[in-house]
Each structure stands twice: as C-alpha cells, then as structure tokens.
C-alpha cells in the first residue's frame, strides 16, 4: 500500500491600493503545507511592499548574471 502525501500552496493578496490607475496588492503571503504519513509541515513567507513602481526604466546591466564554475 502506498502512503498518501498531500501538498498545498496558498497565496493570499491584501492591502490593495490604487497605483497609476491600478488596484495593486501591497501584502502577499505564501503558505506551503505538506500532509502525509510522516507528519505535517507548514511554512509561510510574508511580504509587505512599501512602494510599487510600474514600468520602470531598467538598464541592460540589471539583467547581468555572474556565473561561477561548479566546485568554487
């Protein structure tokens, strides 16, 4: 017989404010839950935005990623 494991991911958006004609959330909570025969695990991440910028000008350098060889 196989053991059943259930995973749940829940996103909650809140504290909506008007920004450049859009209603945008300024709070966000992500909840990850795992239920199974070996017990229950739950973790939450909460984010609060102090400012939201719509369509900012970004330089190409903003997307530069530094890579390193494995093992360093």
PDB file of C-alpha atoms in Angstrom:
ATOM      1  CA  UNK A   1       0.000   0.000   0.000  1.00  0.00           C
ATOM      2  CA  UNK A   2       1.324   3.442  -0.916  1.00  0.00           C
ATOM      3  CA  UNK A   3       1.451   6.306   1.547  1.00  0.00           C
ATOM      4  CA  UNK A   4      -0.511   9.370   0.520  1.00  0.00           C
ATOM      5  CA  UNK A   5       1.131  12.788   0.674  1.00  0.00           C
ATOM      6  CA  UNK A   6      -0.816  15.964   0.055  1.00  0.00           C
ATOM      7  CA  UNK A   7       0.859  19.263  -0.842  1.00  0.00           C
ATOM      8  CA  UNK A   8      -0.916  22.603  -0.658  1.00  0.00           C
ATOM      9  CA  UNK A   9       0.303  26.026  -1.778  1.00  0.00           C
ATOM     10  CA  UNK A  10      -1.872  29.014  -0.907  1.00  0.00           C
ATOM     11  CA  UNK A  11      -1.336  32.619  -2.000  1.00  0.00           C
ATOM     12  CA  UNK A  12      -3.046  35.488  -0.167  1.00  0.00           C
ATOM     13  CA  UNK A  13      -3.005  39.029  -1.542  1.00  0.00           C
ATOM     14  CA  UNK A  14      -4.132  42.010   0.536  1.00  0.00           C
ATOM     15  CA  UNK A  15      -3.805  45.698   1.396  1.00  0.00           C
ATOM     16  CA  UNK A  16      -4.877  46.803  -2.069  1.00  0.00           C
ATOM     17  CA  UNK A  17      -4.037  50.404  -3.011  1.00  0.00           C
ATOM     18  CA  UNK A  18      -4.520  52.416  -6.175  1.00  0.00           C
ATOM     19  CA  UNK A  19      -1.307  52.988  -8.147  1.00  0.00           C
ATOM     20  CA  UNK A  20      -1.336  54.642 -11.605  1.00  0.00           C
ATOM     21  CA  UNK A  21      -4.955  53.637 -12.092  1.00  0.00           C
ATOM     22  CA  UNK A  22      -4.454  50.013 -10.989  1.00  0.00           C
ATOM     23  CA  UNK A  23      -5.538  48.372  -7.731  1.00  0.00           C
ATOM     24  CA  UNK A  24      -2.399  46.507  -6.646  1.00  0.00           C
ATOM     25  CA  UNK A  25      -1.746  44.380  -3.560  1.00  0.00           C
ATOM     26  CA  UNK A  26       0.838  45.661  -1.081  1.00  0.00           C
ATOM     27  CA  UNK A  27       0.900  42.496   1.021  1.00  0.00           C
ATOM     28  CA  UNK A  28       1.460  38.918  -0.074  1.00  0.00           C
ATOM     29  CA  UNK A  29       1.568  35.688   1.915  1.00  0.00           C
ATOM     30  CA  UNK A  30       2.606  32.300   0.540  1.00  0.00           C
ATOM     31  CA  UNK A  31       1.819  29.191   2.594  1.00  0.00           C
ATOM     32  CA  UNK A  32       3.278  25.761   1.768  1.00  0.00           C
ATOM     33  CA  UNK A  33       1.832  22.740   3.561  1.00  0.00           C
ATOM     34  CA  UNK A  34       2.744  19.060   3.360  1.00  0.00           C
ATOM     35  CA  UNK A  35       0.473  16.457   4.936  1.00  0.00           C
ATOM     36  CA  UNK A  36       1.490  12.804   4.992  1.00  0.00           C
ATOM     37  CA  UNK A  37       2.036   9.668   6.993  1.00  0.00           C
ATOM     38  CA  UNK A  38       5.245  11.089   8.465  1.00  0.00           C
ATOM     39  CA  UNK A  39       3.516  14.166   9.852  1.00  0.00           C
ATOM     40  CA  UNK A  40       2.662  17.684   8.837  1.00  0.00           C
ATOM     41  CA  UNK A  41       4.945  20.507   7.762  1.00  0.00           C
ATOM     42  CA  UNK A  42       3.902  24.099   7.116  1.00  0.00           C
ATOM     43  CA  UNK A  43       5.928  27.152   6.195  1.00  0.00           C
ATOM     44  CA  UNK A  44       4.823  30.726   5.488  1.00  0.00           C
ATOM     45  CA  UNK A  45       6.506  33.621   3.754  1.00  0.00           C
ATOM     46  CA  UNK A  46       5.035  37.110   4.132  1.00  0.00           C
ATOM     47  CA  UNK A  47       5.980  40.123   2.016  1.00  0.00           C
ATOM     48  CA  UNK A  48       4.953  43.746   2.526  1.00  0.00           C
ATOM     49  CA  UNK A  49       5.533  46.221  -0.283  1.00  0.00           C
ATOM     50  CA  UNK A  50       6.352  49.765   0.769  1.00  0.00           C
ATOM     51  CA  UNK A  51       6.267  51.032  -2.816  1.00  0.00           C
ATOM     52  CA  UNK A  52       5.256  49.699  -6.217  1.00  0.00           C
ATOM     53  CA  UNK A  53       6.840  51.025  -9.406  1.00  0.00           C
ATOM     54  CA  UNK A  54       5.057  50.422 -12.702  1.00  0.00           C
ATOM     55  CA  UNK A  55       7.142  50.160 -15.907  1.00  0.00           C
ATOM     56  CA  UNK A  56      10.446  51.469 -14.510  1.00  0.00           C
ATOM     57  CA  UNK A  57      13.334  52.152 -16.883  1.00  0.00           C
ATOM     58  CA  UNK A  58      15.892  49.363 -16.420  1.00  0.00           C
ATOM     59  CA  UNK A  59      19.394  49.283 -17.811  1.00  0.00           C
ATOM     60  CA  UNK A  60      20.628  46.113 -19.548  1.00  0.00           C
ATOM     61  CA  UNK A  61      23.144  45.695 -16.687  1.00  0.00           C
ATOM     62  CA  UNK A  62      20.199  44.929 -14.393  1.00  0.00           C
ATOM     63  CA  UNK A  63      19.992  41.536 -16.081  1.00  0.00           C
ATOM     64  CA  UNK A  64      23.668  40.586 -15.931  1.00  0.00           C
ATOM     65  CA  UNK A  65      24.215  37.318 -14.095  1.00  0.00           C
ATOM     66  CA  UNK A  66      27.635  36.349 -12.802  1.00  0.00           C
ATOM     67  CA  UNK A  67      28.393  32.666 -13.197  1.00  0.00           C
ATOM     68  CA  UNK A  68      30.988  30.623 -11.367  1.00  0.00           C
ATOM     69  CA  UNK A  69      32.296  27.157 -12.207  1.00  0.00           C
ATOM     70  CA  UNK A  70      30.941  24.324 -10.056  1.00  0.00           C
ATOM     71  CA  UNK A  71      33.087  23.468  -7.063  1.00  0.00           C
ATOM     72  CA  UNK A  72      34.227  27.019  -6.243  1.00  0.00           C
TER      73      UNK A  72
END
